[in-house]
CSV table of C-alpha atoms and ligand atoms in Angstrom, one decimal:
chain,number,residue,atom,x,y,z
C,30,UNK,CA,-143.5,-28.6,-145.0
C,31,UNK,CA,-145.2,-31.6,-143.9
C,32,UNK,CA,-144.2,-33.2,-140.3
C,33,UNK,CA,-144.7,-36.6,-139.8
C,34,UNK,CA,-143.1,-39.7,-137.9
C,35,UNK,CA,-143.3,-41.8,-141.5
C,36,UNK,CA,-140.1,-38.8,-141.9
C,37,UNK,CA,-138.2,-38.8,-139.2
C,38,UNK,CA,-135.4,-36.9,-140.7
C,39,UNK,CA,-137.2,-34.5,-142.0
C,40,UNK,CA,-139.1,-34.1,-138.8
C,41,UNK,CA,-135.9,-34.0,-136.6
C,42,UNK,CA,-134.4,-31.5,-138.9
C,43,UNK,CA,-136.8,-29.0,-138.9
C,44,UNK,CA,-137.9,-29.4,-135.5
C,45,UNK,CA,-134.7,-28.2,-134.7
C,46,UNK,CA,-134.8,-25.2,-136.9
C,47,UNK,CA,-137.3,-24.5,-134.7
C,48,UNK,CA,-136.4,-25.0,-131.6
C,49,UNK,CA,-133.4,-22.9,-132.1
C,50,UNK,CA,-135.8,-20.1,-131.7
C,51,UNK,CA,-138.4,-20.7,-128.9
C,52,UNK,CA,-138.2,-21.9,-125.2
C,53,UNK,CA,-139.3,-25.1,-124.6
C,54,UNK,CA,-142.3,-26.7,-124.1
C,55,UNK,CA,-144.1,-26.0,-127.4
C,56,UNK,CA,-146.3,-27.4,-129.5
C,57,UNK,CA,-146.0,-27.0,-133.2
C,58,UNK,CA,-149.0,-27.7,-135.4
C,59,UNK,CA,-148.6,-28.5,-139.3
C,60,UNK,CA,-151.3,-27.0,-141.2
C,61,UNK,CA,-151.0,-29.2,-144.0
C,62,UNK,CA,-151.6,-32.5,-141.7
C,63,UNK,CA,-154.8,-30.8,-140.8
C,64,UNK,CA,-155.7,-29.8,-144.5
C,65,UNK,CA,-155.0,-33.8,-145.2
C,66,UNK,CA,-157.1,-35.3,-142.6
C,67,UNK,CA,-160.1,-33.2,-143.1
C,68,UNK,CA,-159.8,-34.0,-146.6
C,69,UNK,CA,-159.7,-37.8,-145.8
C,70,UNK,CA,-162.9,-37.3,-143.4
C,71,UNK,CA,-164.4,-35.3,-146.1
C,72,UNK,CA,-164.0,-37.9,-148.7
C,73,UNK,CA,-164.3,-41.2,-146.7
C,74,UNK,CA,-167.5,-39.4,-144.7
C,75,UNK,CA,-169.0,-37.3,-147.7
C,76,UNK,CA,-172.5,-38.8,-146.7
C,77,UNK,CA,-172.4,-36.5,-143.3
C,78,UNK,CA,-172.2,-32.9,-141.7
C,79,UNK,CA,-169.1,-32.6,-140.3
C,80,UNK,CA,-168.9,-30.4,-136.9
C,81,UNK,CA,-165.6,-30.1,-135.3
C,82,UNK,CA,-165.4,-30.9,-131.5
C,83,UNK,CA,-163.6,-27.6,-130.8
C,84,UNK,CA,-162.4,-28.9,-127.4
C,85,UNK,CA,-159.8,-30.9,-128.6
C,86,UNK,CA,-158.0,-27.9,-129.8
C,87,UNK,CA,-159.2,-24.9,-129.8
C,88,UNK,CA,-156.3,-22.2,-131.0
C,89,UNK,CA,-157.8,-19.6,-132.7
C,90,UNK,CA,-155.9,-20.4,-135.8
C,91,UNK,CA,-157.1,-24.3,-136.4
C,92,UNK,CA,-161.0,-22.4,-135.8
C,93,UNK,CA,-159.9,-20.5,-138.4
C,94,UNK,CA,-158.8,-22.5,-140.5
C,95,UNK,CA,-161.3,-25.0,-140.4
C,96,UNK,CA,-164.1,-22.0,-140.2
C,97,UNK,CA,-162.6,-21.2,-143.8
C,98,UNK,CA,-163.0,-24.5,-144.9
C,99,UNK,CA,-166.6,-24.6,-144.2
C,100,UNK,CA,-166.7,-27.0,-141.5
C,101,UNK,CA,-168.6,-26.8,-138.5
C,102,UNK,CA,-168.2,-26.9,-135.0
C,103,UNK,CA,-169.3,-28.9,-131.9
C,104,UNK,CA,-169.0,-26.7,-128.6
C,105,UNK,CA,-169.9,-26.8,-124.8
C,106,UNK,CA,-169.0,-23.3,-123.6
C,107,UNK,CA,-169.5,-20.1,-123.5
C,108,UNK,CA,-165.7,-19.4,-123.7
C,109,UNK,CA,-166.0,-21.7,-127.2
C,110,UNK,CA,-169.1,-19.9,-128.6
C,111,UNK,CA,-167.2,-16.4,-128.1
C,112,UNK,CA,-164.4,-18.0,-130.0
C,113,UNK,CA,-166.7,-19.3,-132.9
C,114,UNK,CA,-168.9,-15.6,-132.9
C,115,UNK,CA,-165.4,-13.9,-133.0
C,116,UNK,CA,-164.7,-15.8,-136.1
C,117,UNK,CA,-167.7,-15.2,-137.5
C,118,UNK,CA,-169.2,-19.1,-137.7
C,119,UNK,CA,-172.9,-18.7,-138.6
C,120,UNK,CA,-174.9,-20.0,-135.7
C,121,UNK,CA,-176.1,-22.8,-138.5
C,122,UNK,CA,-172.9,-24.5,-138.3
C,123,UNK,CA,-172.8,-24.4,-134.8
C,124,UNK,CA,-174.2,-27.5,-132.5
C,125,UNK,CA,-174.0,-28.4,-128.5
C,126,UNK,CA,-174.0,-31.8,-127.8
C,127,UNK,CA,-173.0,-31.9,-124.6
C,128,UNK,CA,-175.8,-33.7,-122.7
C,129,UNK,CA,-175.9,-30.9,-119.7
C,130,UNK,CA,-175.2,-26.9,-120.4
C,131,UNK,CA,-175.5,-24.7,-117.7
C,132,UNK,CA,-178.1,-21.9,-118.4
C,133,UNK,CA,-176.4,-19.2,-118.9
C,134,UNK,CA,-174.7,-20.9,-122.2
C,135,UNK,CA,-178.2,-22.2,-123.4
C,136,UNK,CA,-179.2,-18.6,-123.1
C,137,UNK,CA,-176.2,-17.2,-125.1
C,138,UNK,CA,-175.9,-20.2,-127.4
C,139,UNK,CA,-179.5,-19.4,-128.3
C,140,UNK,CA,-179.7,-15.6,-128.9
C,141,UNK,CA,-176.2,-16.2,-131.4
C,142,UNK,CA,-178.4,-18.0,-133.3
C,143,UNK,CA,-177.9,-21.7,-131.9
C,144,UNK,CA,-180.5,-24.2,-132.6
C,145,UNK,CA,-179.4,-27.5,-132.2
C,146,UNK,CA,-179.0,-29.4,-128.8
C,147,UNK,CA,-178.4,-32.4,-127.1
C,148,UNK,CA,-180.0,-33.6,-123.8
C,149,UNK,CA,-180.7,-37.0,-122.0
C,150,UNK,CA,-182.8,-35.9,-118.5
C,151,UNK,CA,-186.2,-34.2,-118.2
C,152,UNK,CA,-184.1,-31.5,-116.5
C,153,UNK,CA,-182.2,-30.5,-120.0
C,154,UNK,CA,-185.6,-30.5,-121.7
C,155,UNK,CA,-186.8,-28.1,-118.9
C,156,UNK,CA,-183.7,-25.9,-119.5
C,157,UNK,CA,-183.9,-26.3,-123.0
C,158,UNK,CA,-187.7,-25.6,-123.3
C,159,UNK,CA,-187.6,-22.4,-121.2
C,160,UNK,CA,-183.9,-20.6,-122.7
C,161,UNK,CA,-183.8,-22.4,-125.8
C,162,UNK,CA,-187.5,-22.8,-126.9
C,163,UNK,CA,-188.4,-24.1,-130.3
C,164,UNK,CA,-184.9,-25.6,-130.8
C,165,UNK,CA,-184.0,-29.0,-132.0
C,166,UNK,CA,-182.9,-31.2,-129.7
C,167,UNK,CA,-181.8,-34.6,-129.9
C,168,UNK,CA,-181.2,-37.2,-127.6
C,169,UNK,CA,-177.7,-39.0,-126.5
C,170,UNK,CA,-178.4,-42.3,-125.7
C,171,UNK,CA,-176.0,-44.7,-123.7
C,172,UNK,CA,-173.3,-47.1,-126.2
C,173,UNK,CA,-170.6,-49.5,-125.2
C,174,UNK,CA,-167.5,-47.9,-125.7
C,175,UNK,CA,-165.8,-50.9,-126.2
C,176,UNK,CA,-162.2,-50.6,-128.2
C,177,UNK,CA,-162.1,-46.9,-127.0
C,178,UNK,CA,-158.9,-46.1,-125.1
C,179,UNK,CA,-160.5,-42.8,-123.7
C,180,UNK,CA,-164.3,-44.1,-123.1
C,181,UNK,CA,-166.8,-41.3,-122.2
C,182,UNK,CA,-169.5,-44.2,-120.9
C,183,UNK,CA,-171.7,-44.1,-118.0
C,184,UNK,CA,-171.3,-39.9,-117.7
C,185,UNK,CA,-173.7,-39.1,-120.4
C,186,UNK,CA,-176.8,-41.1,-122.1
C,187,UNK,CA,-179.7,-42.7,-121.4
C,188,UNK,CA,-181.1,-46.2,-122.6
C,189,UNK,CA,-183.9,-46.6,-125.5
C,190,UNK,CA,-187.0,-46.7,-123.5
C,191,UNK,CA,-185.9,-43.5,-121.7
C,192,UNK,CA,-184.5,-41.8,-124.9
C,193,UNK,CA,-188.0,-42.3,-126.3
C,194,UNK,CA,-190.2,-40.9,-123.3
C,195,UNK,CA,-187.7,-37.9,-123.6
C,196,UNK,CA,-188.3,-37.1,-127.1
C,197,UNK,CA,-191.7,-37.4,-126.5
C,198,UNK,CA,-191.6,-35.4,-123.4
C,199,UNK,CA,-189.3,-32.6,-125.6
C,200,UNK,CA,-192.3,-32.5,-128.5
C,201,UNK,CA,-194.9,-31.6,-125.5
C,202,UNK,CA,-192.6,-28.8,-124.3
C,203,UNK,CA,-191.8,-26.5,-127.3
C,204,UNK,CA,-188.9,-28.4,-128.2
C,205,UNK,CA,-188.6,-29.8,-131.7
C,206,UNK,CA,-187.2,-33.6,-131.5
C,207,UNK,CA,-184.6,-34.1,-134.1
C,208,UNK,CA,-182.5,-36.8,-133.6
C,209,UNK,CA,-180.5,-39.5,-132.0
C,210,UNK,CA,-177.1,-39.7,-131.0
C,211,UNK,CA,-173.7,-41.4,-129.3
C,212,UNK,CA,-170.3,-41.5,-128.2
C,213,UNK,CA,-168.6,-44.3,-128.8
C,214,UNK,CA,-165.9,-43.4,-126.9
C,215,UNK,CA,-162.7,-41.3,-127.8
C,216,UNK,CA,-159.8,-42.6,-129.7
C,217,UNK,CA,-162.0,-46.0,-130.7
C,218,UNK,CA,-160.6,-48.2,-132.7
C,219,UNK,CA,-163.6,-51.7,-133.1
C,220,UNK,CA,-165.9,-50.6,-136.0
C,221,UNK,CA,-168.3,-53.1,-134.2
C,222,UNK,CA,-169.0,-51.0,-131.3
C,223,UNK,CA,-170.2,-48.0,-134.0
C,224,UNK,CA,-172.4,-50.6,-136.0
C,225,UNK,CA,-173.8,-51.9,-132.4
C,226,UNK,CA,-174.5,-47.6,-131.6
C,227,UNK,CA,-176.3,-47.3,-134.5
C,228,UNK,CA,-178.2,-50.8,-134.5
C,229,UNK,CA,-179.4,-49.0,-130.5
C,230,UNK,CA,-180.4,-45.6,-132.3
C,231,UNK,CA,-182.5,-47.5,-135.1
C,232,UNK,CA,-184.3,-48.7,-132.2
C,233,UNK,CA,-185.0,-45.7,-130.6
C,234,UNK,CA,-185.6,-44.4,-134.4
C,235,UNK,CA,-188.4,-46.9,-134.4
C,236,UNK,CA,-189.9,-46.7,-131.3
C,237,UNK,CA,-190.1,-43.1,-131.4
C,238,UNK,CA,-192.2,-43.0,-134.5
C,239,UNK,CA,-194.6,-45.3,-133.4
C,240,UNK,CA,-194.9,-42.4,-130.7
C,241,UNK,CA,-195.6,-40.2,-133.8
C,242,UNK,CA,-192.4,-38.7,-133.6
C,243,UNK,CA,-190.5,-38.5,-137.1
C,244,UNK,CA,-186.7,-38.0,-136.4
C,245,UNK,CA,-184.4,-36.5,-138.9
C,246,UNK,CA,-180.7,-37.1,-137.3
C,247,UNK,CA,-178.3,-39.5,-136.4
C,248,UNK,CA,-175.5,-37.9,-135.1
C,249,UNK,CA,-172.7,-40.3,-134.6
C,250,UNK,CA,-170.3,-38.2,-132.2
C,251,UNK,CA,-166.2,-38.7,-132.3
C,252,UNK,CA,-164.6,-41.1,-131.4
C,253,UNK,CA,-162.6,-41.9,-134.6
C,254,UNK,CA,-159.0,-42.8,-133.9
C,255,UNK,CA,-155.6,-41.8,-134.6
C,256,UNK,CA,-152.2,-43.3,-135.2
C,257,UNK,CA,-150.1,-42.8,-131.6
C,258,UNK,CA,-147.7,-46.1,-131.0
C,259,UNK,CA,-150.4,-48.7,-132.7
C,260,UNK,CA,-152.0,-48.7,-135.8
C,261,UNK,CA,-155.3,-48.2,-136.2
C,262,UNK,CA,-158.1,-48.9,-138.7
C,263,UNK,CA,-158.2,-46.1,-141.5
C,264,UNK,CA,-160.7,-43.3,-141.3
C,265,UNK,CA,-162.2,-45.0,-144.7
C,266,UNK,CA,-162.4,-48.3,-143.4
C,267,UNK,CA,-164.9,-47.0,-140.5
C,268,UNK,CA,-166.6,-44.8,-142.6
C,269,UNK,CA,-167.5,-48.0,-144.4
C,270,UNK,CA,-168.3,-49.5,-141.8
C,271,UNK,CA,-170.7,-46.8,-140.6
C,272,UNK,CA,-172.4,-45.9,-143.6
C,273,UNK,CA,-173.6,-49.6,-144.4
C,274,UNK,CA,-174.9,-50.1,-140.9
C,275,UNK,CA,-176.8,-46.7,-141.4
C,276,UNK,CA,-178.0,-47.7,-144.8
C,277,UNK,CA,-179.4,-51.2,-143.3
C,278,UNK,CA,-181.4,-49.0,-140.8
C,279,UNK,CA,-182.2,-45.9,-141.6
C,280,UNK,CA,-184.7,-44.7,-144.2
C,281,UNK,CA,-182.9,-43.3,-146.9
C,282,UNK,CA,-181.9,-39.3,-146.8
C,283,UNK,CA,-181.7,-39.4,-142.6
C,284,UNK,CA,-179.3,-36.5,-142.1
C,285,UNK,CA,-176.4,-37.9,-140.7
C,286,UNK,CA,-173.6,-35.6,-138.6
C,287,UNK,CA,-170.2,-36.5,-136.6
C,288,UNK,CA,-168.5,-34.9,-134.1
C,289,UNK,CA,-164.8,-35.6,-134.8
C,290,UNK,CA,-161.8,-34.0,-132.5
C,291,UNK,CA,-158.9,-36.0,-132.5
C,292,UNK,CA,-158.8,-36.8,-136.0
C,293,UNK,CA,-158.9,-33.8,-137.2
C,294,UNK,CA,-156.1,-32.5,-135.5
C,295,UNK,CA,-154.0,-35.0,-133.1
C,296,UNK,CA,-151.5,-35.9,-135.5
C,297,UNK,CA,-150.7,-32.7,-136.8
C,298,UNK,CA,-149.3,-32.0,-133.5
C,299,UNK,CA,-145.6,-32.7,-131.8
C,300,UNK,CA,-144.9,-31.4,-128.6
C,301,UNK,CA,-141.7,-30.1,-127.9
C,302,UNK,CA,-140.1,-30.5,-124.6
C,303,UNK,CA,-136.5,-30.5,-122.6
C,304,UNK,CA,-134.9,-32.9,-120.2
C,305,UNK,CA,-135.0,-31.2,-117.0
C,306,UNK,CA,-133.6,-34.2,-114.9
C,307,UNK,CA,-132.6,-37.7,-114.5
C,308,UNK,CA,-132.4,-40.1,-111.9
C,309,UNK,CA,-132.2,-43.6,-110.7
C,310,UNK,CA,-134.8,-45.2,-108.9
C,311,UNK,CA,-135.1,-48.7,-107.5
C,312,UNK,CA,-133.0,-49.5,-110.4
C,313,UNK,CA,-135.2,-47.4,-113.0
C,314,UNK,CA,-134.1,-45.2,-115.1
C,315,UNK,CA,-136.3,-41.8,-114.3
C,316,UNK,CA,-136.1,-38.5,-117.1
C,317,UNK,CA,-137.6,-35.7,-116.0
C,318,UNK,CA,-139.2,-33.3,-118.9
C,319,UNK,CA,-140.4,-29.8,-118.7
C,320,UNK,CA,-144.3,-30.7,-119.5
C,321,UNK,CA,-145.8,-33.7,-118.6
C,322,UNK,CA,-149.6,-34.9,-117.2
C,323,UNK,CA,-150.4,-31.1,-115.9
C,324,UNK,CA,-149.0,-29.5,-119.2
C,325,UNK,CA,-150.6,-31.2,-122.0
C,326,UNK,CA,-149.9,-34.8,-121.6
C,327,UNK,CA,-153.0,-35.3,-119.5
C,328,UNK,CA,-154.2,-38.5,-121.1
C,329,UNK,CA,-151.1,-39.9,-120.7
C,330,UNK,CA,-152.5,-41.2,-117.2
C,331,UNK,CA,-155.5,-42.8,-119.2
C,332,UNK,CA,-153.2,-44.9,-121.3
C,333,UNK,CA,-152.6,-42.9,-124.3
C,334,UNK,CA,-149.1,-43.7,-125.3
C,335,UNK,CA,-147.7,-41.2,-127.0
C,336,UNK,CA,-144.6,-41.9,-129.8
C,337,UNK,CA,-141.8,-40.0,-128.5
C,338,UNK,CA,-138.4,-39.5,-129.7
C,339,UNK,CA,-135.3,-37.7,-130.0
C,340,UNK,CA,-132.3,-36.2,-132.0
C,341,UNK,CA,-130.2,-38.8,-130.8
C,342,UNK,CA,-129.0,-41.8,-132.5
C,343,UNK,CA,-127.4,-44.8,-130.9
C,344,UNK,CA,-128.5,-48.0,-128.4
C,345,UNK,CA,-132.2,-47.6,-126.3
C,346,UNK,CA,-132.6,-48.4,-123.1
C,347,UNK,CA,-136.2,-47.9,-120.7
C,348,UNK,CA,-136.8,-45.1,-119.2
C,349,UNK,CA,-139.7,-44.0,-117.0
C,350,UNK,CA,-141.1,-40.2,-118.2
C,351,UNK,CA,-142.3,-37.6,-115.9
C,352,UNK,CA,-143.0,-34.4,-115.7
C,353,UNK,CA,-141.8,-31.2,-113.9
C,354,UNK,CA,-144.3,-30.9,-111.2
C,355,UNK,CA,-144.0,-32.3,-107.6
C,356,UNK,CA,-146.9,-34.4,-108.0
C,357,UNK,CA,-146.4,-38.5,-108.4
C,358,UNK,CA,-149.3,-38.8,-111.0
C,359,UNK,CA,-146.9,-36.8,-113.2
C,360,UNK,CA,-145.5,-39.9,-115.1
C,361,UNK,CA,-146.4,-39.5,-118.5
C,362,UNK,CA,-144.9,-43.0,-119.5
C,363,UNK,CA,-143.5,-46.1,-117.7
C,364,UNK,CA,-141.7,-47.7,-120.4
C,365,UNK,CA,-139.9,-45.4,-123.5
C,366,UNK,CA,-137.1,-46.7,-125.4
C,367,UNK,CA,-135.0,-44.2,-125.9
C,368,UNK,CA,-131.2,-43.2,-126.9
C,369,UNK,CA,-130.2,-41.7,-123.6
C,370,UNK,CA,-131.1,-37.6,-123.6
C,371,UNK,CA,-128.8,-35.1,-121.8
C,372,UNK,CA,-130.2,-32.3,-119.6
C,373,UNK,CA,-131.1,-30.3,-121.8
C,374,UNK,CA,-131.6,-32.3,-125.4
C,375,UNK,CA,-135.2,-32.1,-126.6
C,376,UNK,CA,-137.5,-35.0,-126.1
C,377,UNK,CA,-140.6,-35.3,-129.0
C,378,UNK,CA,-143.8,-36.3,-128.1
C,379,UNK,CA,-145.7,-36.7,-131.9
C,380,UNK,CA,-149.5,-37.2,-132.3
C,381,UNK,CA,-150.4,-34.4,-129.7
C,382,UNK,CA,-152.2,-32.4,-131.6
C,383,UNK,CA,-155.3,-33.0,-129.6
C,384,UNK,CA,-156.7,-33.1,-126.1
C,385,UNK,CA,-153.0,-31.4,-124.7
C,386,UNK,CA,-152.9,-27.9,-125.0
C,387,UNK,CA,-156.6,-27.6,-124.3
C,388,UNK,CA,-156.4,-29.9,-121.6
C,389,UNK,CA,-153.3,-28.3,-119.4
C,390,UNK,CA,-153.5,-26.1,-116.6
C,391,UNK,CA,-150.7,-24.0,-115.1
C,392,UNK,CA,-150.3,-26.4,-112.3
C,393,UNK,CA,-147.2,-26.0,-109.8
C,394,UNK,CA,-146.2,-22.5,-111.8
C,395,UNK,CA,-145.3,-24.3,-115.1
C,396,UNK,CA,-146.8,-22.5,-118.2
C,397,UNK,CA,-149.5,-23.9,-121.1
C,398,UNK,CA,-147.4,-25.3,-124.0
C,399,UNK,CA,-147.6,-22.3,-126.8
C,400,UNK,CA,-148.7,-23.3,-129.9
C,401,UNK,CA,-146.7,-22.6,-133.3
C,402,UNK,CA,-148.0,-23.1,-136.8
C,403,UNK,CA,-146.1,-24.6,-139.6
F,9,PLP,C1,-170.1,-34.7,-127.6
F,9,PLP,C2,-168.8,-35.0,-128.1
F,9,PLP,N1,-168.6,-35.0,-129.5
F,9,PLP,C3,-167.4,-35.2,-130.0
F,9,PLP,C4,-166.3,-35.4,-129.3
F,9,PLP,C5,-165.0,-35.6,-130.0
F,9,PLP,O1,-164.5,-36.9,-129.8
F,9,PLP,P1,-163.2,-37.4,-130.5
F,9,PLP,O2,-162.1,-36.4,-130.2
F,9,PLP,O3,-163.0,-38.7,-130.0
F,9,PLP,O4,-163.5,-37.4,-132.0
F,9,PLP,C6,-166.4,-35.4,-127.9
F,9,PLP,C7,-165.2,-35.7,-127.0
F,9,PLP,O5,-165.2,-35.7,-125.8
F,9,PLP,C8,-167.7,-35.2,-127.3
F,9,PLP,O6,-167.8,-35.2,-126.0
């Protein structure tokens, strides 16, 4: 069974076979959509390593899945390298590129086996030098995240002349300098900003070697978008994109990795929730749903609109989304067109497959989404 808004039928139908079953809200993840996307990245992306950003989901079943697969995984945590150790992922295929790891997940993240790290302050090196000493480490350096409707700018990354001085500050401090690399920002859909990301890391390629520092990795992070209510340009198209910018920089057999989260797995998800209320306000039509911005729908608030349907057939009219909790930030959407729900009929919210259930809390007593497999 493959679930998909190109098959809304199909969808509907056996959406409802399963909701007859389980309380609402739910997520349900298809497999197959998963299987199909990593074998698009796989083919469009062949030229890289591909490590899965495990906080964009990370059930236990899509790690295994993907574990299976061979794939490898990108991870922050010590909660996430239990997860990986517990499904026996070989430290090998196991990377941290978050720029800043507290030391107690350095320490573990090292004596599993973990050898690769990202940093981009003197204080990382430190860290990295003293619990993670010999490792390779590369450097994140600072990108526009222009076209990205998540951006993870300004948090992380440093600019070239200060990505150099730390490489060459990590090679006089037991550290191995590996590589280079970016984040163009989550759910980015102008190939430009990768090619200008990688035109920035060729510099620091450069400048770094005339340091007498001979990198070996570009790792060019996440960031590759899915289809919510827009489309977007094809996994293939930016993989394009990126490997002919790489090839115009790079000396030939750099290793090249990415990072990807949402592409893997947002599409393969729909979350399933139930009209709790309705209202009029100031002339707005307000529905009320049993998970909203607290219970998965979290970067709904940063503009991620989500394509959201029901069962029901017949004229749409606006309505403003929440969510159950008292707080006013819980407005998952302004403006959905929708066929108008009863209390109680099931509202669809497709393409949330990543960044909810990991993302939700149990905020004002509601519970996390469970997650079922198809
Ligand atoms: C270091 C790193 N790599 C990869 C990802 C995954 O990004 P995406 O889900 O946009 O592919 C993230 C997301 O926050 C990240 O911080």
């Amino acid at each position: 069974m493959r679930l998909s808004i190109d098959d809304p039928d199909r969808l509907y139908k056996s959406i409802k076979r399963f909701a007859q079953v389980k309380e609402t809200p739910f997520l349900i993840i298809d497999r197959q959509a998963i299987q199909q996307r990593l074998e698009e990245f796989q083919k469009a992306i062949g030229y890289a390593k591909v490590f899965y950003a495990l906080k964009a989901n990370p059930h236990k079943r899509i790690t295994a899945f993907l574990q299976q697969r061979g794939v490898g995984f990108e991870i922050s945590s010590e909660q996430e390298l239990r997860s990986l150790l517990r499904h026996r992922v070989p430290p090998q295929r196991i990377i941290s590129s978050n720029p800043v790891k507290s030391n107690t997940f350095i320490k573990g993240a090292y004596s599993a086996g973990v050898r690769l790290f990202a940093f981009d302050s003197y204080s990382e090196i430190e860290k990295l030098s003293e619990f993670a000493p010999n490792s390779k480490v590369y450097a994140r350096i600072s990108v526009s995240n222009e076209g990205s409707q998540w951006p993870l700018a300004k948090k992380f990354g440093v600019d070239i002349e200060d990505a150099v001085d730390l490489l060459a500050r990590a090679s006089e401090m037991h550290l191995e300098p590996y590589g280079i690399t970016f984040h163009v920002g989550s759910q980015c859909t102008d190939p430009v900003t990768w090619v200008k990301a990688i035109e920035k890391s060729r510099i620091v390629w450069e400048l770094a070697k005339n340091r007498g520092i001979e990198l070996q990795m570009l790792n060019i992070g996440g960031g590759f978008p899915i289809r919510y209510t827009e489309s977007v340009p094809s996994i293939s198209r930016l993989a394009h994109v990126v490997r002919d910018a790489i090839e115009n920089s790079f000396p030939k057999g750099v290793e090249i990795f990415v990072e990807p989260g949402r592409a893997l797995v947002g599409e393969a998800g729909i979350l399933v929730t139930t009209v709790i209320g309705k209202a009029v306000r100031n002339g707005q039509r307000w529905l009320y749903l049993d998970a909203g911005v607290f219970h998965g729908l979290m970067e709904s608030i940063g503009g991620i609109r989500y394509p959201i349907g029901t069962v029901k057939n017949g004229p749409a009219s606006e309505w403003v989304l929440a969510g159950p909790s008292c707080d006013s930030f819980d407005v998952i959407s302004a403006d959905v067109e929708l066929s108008e729900p009863e209390i109680g009929d099931q509202v669809y919210i497709m393409s949330a497959g990543a960044y909810t259930t990991s993302y939700a809390s149990r905020f004002n007593g509601f519970p996390i989404p469970r997650t079922y497999f198809v």
